[in-house]
Amino acid sequence: MANPKPEELAKIDLAPPKTGWMETPTVFRKGMFCYGNKAKSLETVGFPNPRQWSVSEEDWHLPENWQEIFIEGLRERVSKYRSFRLFLDICVRCGACADKCHYFIGSGDAKNMPVLRAELLRSVYRKYCTSSGKMLGKIAGARELTVDVLKEIWYYAYQCSECRRCSLFCPYGIDTAEITILARELLNLLGLNIDWIAGPVANCWLTGNHLGLQPHTIKDAFDMFIDDVETISGIRVNPSFNRKGAEILFVIPSGSMFADPGTFTAMGEILLFHELGLDYTFSTFASEGGDFGFFTSNEMAKRLHSKIYDEAKRLKVKWILGGECGHMWRVWHQYHNTWYGPVDFLEEPVSPITGTKFENAKSNKTIHICEFTADLIKHGKLNLDPGRNDNLIVTYHDSCNTSRGMGLLEEPRYILKSVCNNFHEMPENTIREQTFCCGSGSGLNASENMELRLRGGLPRANAVKHVAKKYGVNMLACVCAIDRAALPPLMDYWVPGVRVTGLHEMVANALICKGEKKRTTNMRGEPLPGMEGEE
Amino acid sequence: MGLIFSFFAVAALVLVAIIGVKAASLQYLFGVIIPYAAFLFFILGIAYRVLQWARVPVPFRIPTTAGQGKSLPWIKQNKIDNPSSSLGVVVRMALEVLLFRSLFRNTKAELREGPKLSYGSTKWLWIAGLAFHWTFFLILFRHFRLFLEPVPLPIEIMEALDGFFQVGAPVLYITDLIFLGAVTFLFLRRVIIPQVRYISLASDYFPLFLIGAIGASGVIMRYFLKTDVVGVKELTMGLITFSPVVPAGIGTIFYIHLFLVSCLFVYFPLSKLMHMAGVFLSPTRNLVNNNRAELHVNPWNYPVKIHTYAEYEDDFREKMKAAGLPVEKE
Ligand code: SF4
Ligand code: SF4
């Protein structure tokens, strides 16, 4: 990849252009945008206007009445989402959100300031939906919806990872993510998505997961995990699939079945559950907790998502356990049972090991694995040797979704501190609810937009660099599958030497299992501290 | 462009009032009819806008959580920033509305060679915003002395405190000073900070100029061009008791002031100033974060086309059987 050197990329000019933003044409810069979707992906799920088109071509082959479709869609949505309408109406352009967006900080592109990102659509809303905009036009900040304006909205809607950091600082809680979510819905009405989202959505529809893993492939992947876990621990675990009558349905992001370091997390989880003797099952049908549908439209999100409750019903489990994933948890926590309605075929979750009732999930019946594990540790149910992680100096990256979308802050930290001896926080303004995005969320983790990702990831990487220098941090822990995919290249680029891990990989490293052999390696097959010389 | 336009727009309004009163002697129009109409528009306009928002459903519960959520009993929940009860929401909203809590958090990102990013706390906008809104409110409150006879005690007390630093003959109110200072700061900030200038529209400058002009005309009237306070009170009392009278001899400056206020009344419901009411309805701030504990209902929820397990099994049955996975149909 021909990315500029870090020193080059970091020469960022945060000053806005001389010309007003409405007069400054948007230049599509290679490396900053993703490829357009393929027609086939849209056809698979019955999205409107599937056709061959390319971002870099002049003509996007829009349908004849594209303006009408867009504006009608806009009118419909402002009457369905109070958030949307209110957020379009009440921004005072105070600029408090401006330098909160990692894409703005990393690119200096003025239109990446959340307020301006929203203003791109707001100006169109004013023109067609408000009387002042209709009458006063540009003076009121309104503008015509032209092809260039549409392209601009597309460009910047897909340069927002919907991380909601801006919303935290806005005095009215204006959530620019909410605006780009709906902007993307509108663009989808015209068949304008990106390949990296539309492809996974189609896959998910057909196979139950983004990666398009078919049932036997999933089984094969786990067979490999089982062998690896045995090599490492001497214990043969035996996870089940699509098993009726299991107590718990366990759903993870498919990234954990396929790519390192997510796979180590999956291995860690099955080892932990085996040690507990948990009565759980995976499903090859509900084989994805993440919901890329969420990056296209609410309707599609709901269509992909229902498989999880449907599968829980079919398998007659009691409740659902969710693995380490970001958007999956945003959706599960904030949308899951609103979409589905009362989930009366499941039971209120109770940990079979500790007897803890999870009151906070009594309606939704889904537990985050961090809640589950933190509870185990608190009750002394795990035999842990944190010394096995002594070669790791760890910091924790809060995923935007679990932090600003649900408030899962202490559980992962509690677990980490229990399984490793060297833990250091990154600076205060970059963690917990103020956490910075990995730069690749909401379906932007393609490869053609690597420059955007590296720029967007700069604030996160910079905070890691700080603790890497100060404390020698060499491992970045997280509970999100996109993080586990996006952060390694980000670290290699900005902070070489820091690697990325899921939390349950760390747990499994430290976990002393009944009847295990003397462990000489960690879950990655690397020597444990003190075991370097042995073989 | 927005700046110049807004400046001249406000100047034009001032001119309209001067001509109207001085040249055309339309005291009754400017003293009675316009204020009544503007006030009516203000009330109805706000009510209309709020109802318009309130009519739109809140399909999902999407609070921005700013602290630890309610989970295991031994984990300390942040009950205000991540409320799980209505009480928490009330406190969160109160802090938001009265003290601008989210703005309090404001940081400034700085990029240095290296690259090295740092985030320092910056409270200027918070302080200025707070000063502006609070003094605006207090000044408004003080104006009730014009509409109430006898003047209630709280207003008397407030005035006494406000004029604590007695300067010159008419008491100099601290609120007036802070108010004008804050408006000036908010304006300068818009002009000086490049990013903020870049995002500013006419609709950002116009209310600042308008409110600034209202403040300035008020101060001029009070401290420099002496107005007939008795006459003013007669007029205001007449307005509030629906028996309007226009006493002679009230200076033009008063009519300018009143006309600008009327303009603000009209402009208010049409503009971003509605953030005052809107903030209460903001779904990221006014919802409890108990999504998994309680069912939230989307009023326009509708069934969607899904891919069922049965269809999935039909697609993959042979492969599943070969892999030893259980199937429903053989
Ligand atoms: S912080 Fe909120 S009100 Fe201020 S510019 Fe950003 S979105 Fe608008
Ligand atoms: S949601 Fe995140 S990516 Fe999008 S504008 Fe806000 S801060 Fe930037």
XYZ file of C-alpha atoms in Angstrom, chain A:
535
model
C 0.000 0.000 0.000
C 1.342 3.355 -0.948
C 0.405 5.210 2.166
C 2.541 8.177 3.053
C 4.922 7.854 5.983
C 3.443 8.604 9.382
C 5.364 11.877 9.642
C 3.948 12.927 6.298
C 0.413 11.911 7.128
C 0.583 13.746 10.422
C 1.121 17.092 8.732
C -2.419 18.171 9.231
C -3.763 21.615 8.600
C -6.845 22.180 10.699
C -7.587 25.588 9.198
C -10.699 25.678 7.046
C -10.507 26.747 3.391
C -10.804 30.377 2.400
C -14.042 29.848 0.518
C -17.366 29.243 2.265
C -18.291 25.613 2.553
C -21.175 25.797 0.148
C -18.810 27.263 -2.435
C -16.039 24.775 -1.801
C -16.537 21.792 -4.078
C -15.904 18.375 -2.601
C -12.958 16.662 -4.179
C -13.069 12.897 -3.903
C -9.628 11.958 -2.677
C -8.426 8.467 -3.351
C -7.763 6.575 -0.142
C -10.464 8.517 1.653
C -13.501 6.688 0.333
C -14.681 3.141 -0.149
C -15.694 1.493 -3.402
C -19.323 1.679 -4.366
C -21.524 -1.353 -3.844
C -22.024 -4.053 -6.434
C -25.476 -4.437 -7.936
C -25.602 -8.062 -6.875
C -25.364 -7.289 -3.172
C -28.362 -4.999 -3.326
C -30.361 -7.472 -5.386
C -29.781 -10.189 -2.813
C -31.660 -8.255 -0.165
C -34.054 -6.446 -2.476
C -32.671 -2.951 -1.985
C -33.859 -0.333 -4.485
C -31.954 0.733 -7.581
C -29.308 -1.940 -7.896
C -27.016 -1.118 -10.802
C -23.401 -1.014 -11.787
C -21.860 2.266 -10.695
C -18.516 3.563 -9.655
C -17.650 6.331 -7.249
C -14.878 7.754 -9.366
C -16.997 7.976 -12.502
C -18.791 11.211 -13.225
C -22.151 9.566 -13.827
C -23.542 7.596 -10.913
C -26.446 6.371 -13.023
C -29.035 7.720 -10.667
C -32.662 6.924 -11.273
C -34.578 9.598 -13.166
C -36.544 10.877 -10.185
C -33.703 10.629 -7.698
C -34.338 14.056 -6.192
C -37.943 13.217 -5.517
C -36.983 9.904 -3.899
C -34.419 11.554 -1.678
C -36.618 14.422 -0.575
C -39.648 12.229 -0.030
C -37.463 9.904 2.006
C -36.206 12.845 4.017
C -39.722 14.088 4.733
C -40.791 10.633 5.780
C -37.900 10.261 8.180
C -38.289 13.606 9.883
C -41.803 12.529 10.700
C -40.687 9.165 12.087
C -37.659 10.044 14.180
C -37.866 12.810 16.712
C -34.117 12.612 17.131
C -33.603 13.320 13.444
C -36.010 16.222 13.185
C -34.869 17.842 16.408
C -31.210 17.466 15.562
C -31.804 19.070 12.198
C -33.628 21.966 13.834
C -31.809 23.012 16.956
C -28.081 23.035 16.276
C -26.747 26.477 17.178
C -23.425 25.877 15.419
C -21.502 26.587 18.567
C -18.698 24.376 17.333
C -18.257 22.481 20.583
C -18.358 19.261 18.594
C -15.934 20.415 15.904
C -12.667 19.041 17.209
C -14.211 15.985 18.826
C -14.348 13.931 15.666
C -11.343 11.722 15.007
C -11.769 12.172 11.269
C -11.526 15.919 11.579
C -8.572 15.754 13.938
C -6.787 13.344 11.646
C -7.645 14.903 8.294
C -8.227 18.581 8.962
C -11.022 18.456 6.393
C -13.497 21.090 7.563
C -16.460 19.085 6.359
C -15.457 16.383 8.810
C -16.417 18.606 11.693
C -19.554 16.907 12.980
C -21.544 20.114 12.783
C -20.652 20.631 9.152
C -21.139 16.974 8.330
C -24.680 17.367 9.588
C -25.037 20.754 7.936
C -24.555 19.113 4.536
C -27.884 17.397 4.955
C -29.413 20.120 7.068
C -29.022 22.605 4.244
C -31.101 20.331 2.029
C -33.646 19.840 4.793
C -33.985 23.610 5.120
C -34.470 24.047 1.421
C -37.251 21.506 1.084
C -38.795 21.166 4.515
C -38.727 24.568 6.214
C -40.446 27.811 5.263
C -37.475 30.040 6.080
C -35.258 27.924 3.864
C -37.791 27.972 1.063
C -38.113 31.749 1.279
C -34.649 32.958 2.185
C -32.560 30.276 0.487
C -28.866 30.632 1.060
C -29.242 33.335 3.686
C -31.059 30.784 5.802
C -28.372 28.207 5.082
C -30.478 26.320 2.568
C -29.280 24.867 -0.694
C -30.567 23.020 -3.669
C -30.120 19.260 -3.865
C -27.908 18.860 -6.909
C -25.912 15.858 -8.019
C -22.804 17.405 -6.494
C -24.556 17.956 -3.199
C -25.731 14.357 -3.232
C -22.216 13.121 -3.892
C -20.905 15.300 -1.117
C -23.435 13.863 1.311
C -22.403 10.379 0.238
C -18.709 11.148 0.652
C -19.067 12.474 4.175
C -21.766 10.073 5.349
C -19.246 7.344 4.636
C -16.526 9.270 6.449
C -18.358 9.061 9.742
C -17.950 5.948 11.805
C -21.086 6.756 13.792
C -19.097 6.669 16.992
C -21.183 9.381 18.737
C -18.220 11.058 20.337
C -19.486 14.392 19.100
C -22.839 13.813 20.744
C -21.241 13.597 24.163
C -19.995 17.166 23.971
C -22.974 18.801 22.305
C -24.988 20.903 24.731
C -28.209 19.509 23.228
C -26.982 15.991 22.747
C -27.160 16.316 18.988
C -25.966 12.998 17.696
C -24.346 13.374 14.310
C -24.255 9.609 14.091
C -28.045 9.642 14.068
C -27.909 12.072 11.176
C -25.453 10.028 9.149
C -27.393 6.862 9.907
C -30.432 8.426 8.311
C -28.391 10.060 5.557
C -27.166 6.593 4.685
C -30.737 5.314 4.678
C -31.618 8.023 2.180
C -28.616 7.202 0.017
C -29.649 3.579 0.100
C -32.949 4.521 -1.444
C -30.889 5.454 -4.478
C -28.778 2.325 -4.383
C -25.746 4.241 -3.141
C -23.900 2.206 -0.576
C -20.359 0.961 -0.292
C -19.116 -2.448 -1.198
C -17.748 -3.169 2.239
C -21.189 -2.766 3.764
C -23.496 -4.037 1.033
C -21.405 -7.171 0.508
C -21.461 -8.253 4.161
C -25.166 -7.462 4.375
C -25.876 -9.763 1.450
C -23.632 -12.433 2.970
C -25.347 -12.101 6.269
C -28.720 -12.496 4.677
C -27.683 -15.681 2.916
C -25.523 -17.387 5.513
C -26.247 -15.641 8.778
C -22.878 -13.894 8.969
C -20.965 -11.170 7.175
C -18.113 -13.302 6.061
C -20.441 -15.685 4.295
C -19.204 -18.639 6.323
C -21.364 -21.651 5.580
C -22.334 -24.037 8.362
C -19.677 -26.605 7.676
C -17.001 -23.914 7.382
C -17.885 -22.640 10.801
C -17.666 -26.164 12.132
C -14.254 -26.577 10.484
C -12.980 -23.363 11.997
C -13.978 -24.519 15.445
C -12.430 -27.927 14.876
C -9.170 -26.116 14.391
C -9.709 -24.065 17.517
C -10.400 -27.229 19.481
C -7.116 -28.752 18.348
C -5.225 -25.583 19.141
C -6.774 -25.280 22.573
C -5.812 -28.875 23.255
C -2.237 -28.288 22.161
C -2.010 -25.318 24.465
C -3.864 -26.555 27.520
C -4.126 -30.290 27.145
C -7.866 -29.999 27.407
C -10.220 -31.148 24.696
C -13.159 -28.785 24.650
C -16.379 -29.740 22.981
C -18.511 -26.829 21.840
C -21.861 -27.696 20.312
C -23.697 -26.199 17.361
C -27.419 -25.744 16.758
C -28.106 -27.909 19.790
C -31.692 -27.788 20.990
C -32.384 -27.509 24.648
C -29.086 -25.926 25.624
C -29.459 -23.419 28.408
C -27.653 -20.584 26.678
C -27.277 -19.442 23.101
C -23.871 -17.894 22.616
C -23.532 -15.408 19.780
C -20.260 -13.866 18.699
C -19.151 -11.693 15.796
C -18.091 -13.812 12.857
C -14.767 -11.982 12.778
C -13.812 -14.047 15.804
C -14.215 -17.244 13.834
C -11.999 -16.208 11.044
C -9.204 -13.750 11.594
C -6.485 -13.310 14.197
C -6.496 -12.013 16.852
C -10.275 -12.497 17.091
C -9.841 -16.249 16.811
C -7.810 -16.285 20.031
C -10.742 -14.639 21.746
C -13.060 -17.352 20.470
C -10.647 -20.016 21.677
C -10.470 -18.321 25.033
C -14.230 -18.295 25.311
C -14.692 -21.967 24.541
C -11.968 -22.878 26.996
C -13.586 -20.783 29.710
C -17.022 -22.273 29.098
C -15.615 -25.776 29.112
C -13.947 -25.129 32.440
C -17.274 -23.907 33.805
C -19.178 -26.811 32.341
C -21.596 -24.324 30.831
C -24.591 -25.695 28.963
C -24.399 -23.534 25.861
C -24.554 -23.791 22.126
C -23.444 -21.836 19.098
C -25.709 -21.471 16.130
C -24.475 -21.594 12.575
C -27.596 -19.694 11.548
C -27.330 -16.946 14.168
C -23.612 -16.978 13.546
C -23.155 -13.241 13.601
C -23.969 -10.825 16.344
C -22.757 -7.739 14.514
C -25.336 -6.163 12.293
C -24.074 -4.460 9.148
C -27.702 -3.897 8.252
C -27.522 -1.105 10.792
C -25.234 0.746 8.402
C -27.810 0.654 5.625
C -31.240 1.174 7.144
C -33.145 0.457 10.282
C -35.339 -1.907 8.380
C -32.432 -3.943 7.098
C -30.885 -3.986 10.550
C -34.076 -5.453 11.897
C -34.276 -7.986 9.075
C -30.815 -9.322 9.790
C -31.176 -9.152 13.481
C -34.349 -11.149 14.052
C -32.503 -14.391 13.404
C -31.012 -14.194 16.869
C -34.242 -14.263 18.822
C -35.821 -16.602 16.279
C -32.969 -19.010 16.723
C -33.120 -18.755 20.503
C -36.789 -19.656 20.232
C -36.163 -22.585 17.907
C -33.383 -23.987 20.040
C -35.488 -23.444 23.173
C -32.622 -21.916 25.108
C -33.254 -19.919 28.268
C -31.272 -16.815 27.459
C -28.644 -15.333 25.201
C -25.026 -14.577 25.880
C -23.273 -12.118 23.578
C -19.570 -12.119 22.865
C -17.094 -9.316 22.432
C -18.409 -7.052 19.738
C -19.068 -3.351 19.306
C -21.947 -2.579 16.978
C -23.573 -5.820 17.930
C -23.869 -4.514 21.434
C -25.021 -1.083 20.417
C -27.801 -2.756 18.482
C -28.569 -5.375 21.108
C -28.669 -2.845 23.864
C -30.480 0.035 22.199
C -32.600 -1.612 19.480
C -32.763 -5.398 19.921
C -36.012 -5.998 21.730
C -37.636 -2.790 20.543
C -37.464 -4.317 17.092
C -38.576 -7.713 18.235
C -41.221 -6.911 20.806
C -41.647 -8.744 24.095
C -39.303 -11.704 24.311
C -41.518 -13.922 26.424
C -40.205 -17.261 25.214
C -36.927 -16.725 27.081
C -36.235 -16.527 30.791
C -34.663 -13.801 32.835
C -30.973 -14.543 32.680
C -29.372 -16.141 35.699
C -25.765 -17.223 35.814
C -25.835 -21.011 36.327
C -22.446 -20.787 38.024
C -22.999 -18.019 40.553
C -26.767 -17.750 40.654
C -26.543 -14.037 39.932
C -29.690 -12.652 38.400
C -28.967 -10.127 35.688
C -31.625 -7.589 36.546
C -30.370 -5.161 33.945
C -31.314 -7.617 31.205
C -34.621 -8.867 32.472
C -36.604 -7.744 29.453
C -34.074 -8.224 26.706
C -32.571 -11.486 28.011
C -29.137 -10.837 26.622
C -26.004 -10.676 28.723
C -22.697 -9.212 27.731
C -19.910 -11.695 28.241
C -17.995 -9.090 30.252
C -20.868 -8.900 32.724
C -20.910 -12.665 32.882
C -17.191 -13.072 33.429
C -16.821 -10.152 35.835
C -19.496 -11.802 37.959
C -17.615 -15.109 37.889
C -14.408 -13.483 39.004
C -16.118 -11.498 41.727
C -17.555 -14.729 43.098
C -14.181 -16.412 43.010
C -15.306 -19.021 40.508
C -12.211 -18.785 38.375
C -8.778 -19.965 39.290
C -6.570 -17.306 37.768
C -2.861 -16.845 37.462
C -2.357 -13.313 36.190
C 1.380 -13.946 36.178
C 0.924 -15.829 32.935
C 0.267 -12.484 31.293
C 3.319 -10.868 32.830
C 5.015 -10.399 29.498
C 2.151 -8.155 28.506
C 1.777 -4.547 29.520
C -1.805 -3.840 28.756
C -4.049 -0.877 28.158
C -7.745 -0.952 27.395
C -9.547 0.580 24.447
C -13.215 1.256 25.101
C -15.248 0.554 22.034
C -17.429 3.534 21.127
C -20.518 1.390 21.104
C -20.147 -0.338 24.422
C -19.121 2.868 26.147
C -21.302 5.609 24.681
C -24.070 3.241 23.679
C -24.545 1.306 26.904
C -22.063 2.362 29.569
C -20.007 -0.804 29.860
C -16.922 0.701 31.419
C -16.013 -1.038 34.658
C -16.657 -4.688 33.838
C -13.898 -5.037 31.245
C -11.462 -3.153 33.468
C -12.283 -5.366 36.407
C -11.652 -8.452 34.306
C -8.405 -7.122 32.901
C -7.043 -6.167 36.271
C -7.883 -9.650 37.520
C -6.105 -11.469 34.738
C -3.008 -9.385 34.272
C -0.596 -7.602 36.561
C 0.404 -4.755 34.266
C -2.469 -2.541 33.368
C -2.261 1.151 32.549
C -4.973 3.547 31.439
C -4.580 5.845 28.488
C -5.048 9.583 29.141
C -8.368 10.535 30.629
C -9.762 12.444 27.665
C -9.379 9.459 25.388
C -11.020 6.648 27.333
C -14.347 5.612 28.796
C -17.173 7.746 27.405
C -14.621 10.027 25.798
C -13.018 7.152 23.965
C -11.769 7.614 20.425
C -12.933 5.448 17.587
C -10.567 2.944 15.998
C -11.208 4.935 12.824
C -12.791 2.046 10.966
C -16.195 1.563 12.545
C -19.613 1.405 10.899
C -18.428 -0.581 7.927
C -15.491 1.615 6.976
C -12.831 -1.043 7.526
C -12.199 -1.676 3.843
C -8.695 -1.539 2.415
C -9.169 1.025 -0.333
C -9.857 3.759 2.233
C -6.755 3.009 4.272
C -5.676 6.629 4.401
C -8.997 7.610 5.940
C -8.651 4.836 8.491
C -5.130 5.791 9.439
C -6.077 9.423 9.747
C -9.230 8.647 11.698
C -7.287 6.292 13.916
C -4.633 8.855 14.740
C -6.201 10.121 17.978
C -6.630 6.583 19.276
C -3.143 5.559 18.218
C -1.674 8.680 19.729
C -3.108 7.898 23.124
C -1.707 4.378 22.877
C 1.646 5.803 21.893
C 1.585 7.912 25.004
C 1.255 4.894 27.298
C 3.581 2.831 25.158
C 6.288 5.414 25.788
C 5.421 6.016 29.397
C 4.778 2.490 30.650
C 6.031 0.308 27.844
C 2.531 -0.832 26.945
C 2.715 -3.545 24.312
C -0.818 -4.886 24.246
C -4.053 -3.130 23.495
C -7.094 -4.973 24.801
C -10.589 -4.379 23.460
C -14.028 -5.956 23.289
C -14.980 -5.271 19.692
C -14.475 -7.356 16.578
C -13.954 -4.360 14.324
C -11.345 -3.096 16.750
C -9.570 -6.405 16.553
C -9.556 -6.134 12.777
C -8.843 -2.410 12.533
C -6.427 -1.720 15.335
C -3.550 -4.024 14.303
C -2.769 -2.161 11.062
C -3.337 1.101 12.920
C -0.832 0.134 15.588
C 1.676 -1.156 13.041
C 1.518 2.197 11.346
C 1.512 4.629 14.247
C 2.808 2.646 17.234
C 4.779 -0.350 16.003
C 5.285 -2.979 18.675
C 1.836 -2.752 20.212
C -0.420 -5.692 19.495
C -4.127 -6.193 19.921
C -6.080 -8.703 21.972
C -9.589 -9.547 22.964
C -10.374 -9.702 26.642
C -11.201 -13.393 26.778
C -7.916 -14.296 25.208
C -6.315 -12.678 28.253
C -8.733 -14.497 30.528
C -7.905 -17.848 28.948
C -4.194 -17.177 29.295
C -4.595 -16.691 33.016
C -7.197 -19.394 33.594
C -5.964 -22.449 35.427
C -8.239 -25.256 34.277
C -8.958 -28.471 36.078
C -6.699 -31.197 34.717
C -4.751 -28.983 32.378
C -1.230 -29.839 31.380
C 1.621 -27.598 32.386
C 1.122 -24.646 30.120
C 4.147 -23.413 28.264
C 2.478 -21.098 25.801
C -0.310 -18.584 25.770
C -3.344 -18.811 23.510
C -1.265 -17.579 20.591
C 1.220 -20.363 20.994
C 3.875 -17.985 22.229
C 5.977 -18.915 25.243
C 4.568 -17.896 28.596
C 6.715 -15.651 30.753
C 9.419 -17.752 32.341
C 8.940 -20.495 29.767
C 10.964 -18.858 27.027
C 13.835 -21.261 27.227
C 11.829 -24.460 27.604
C 10.390 -26.573 24.916
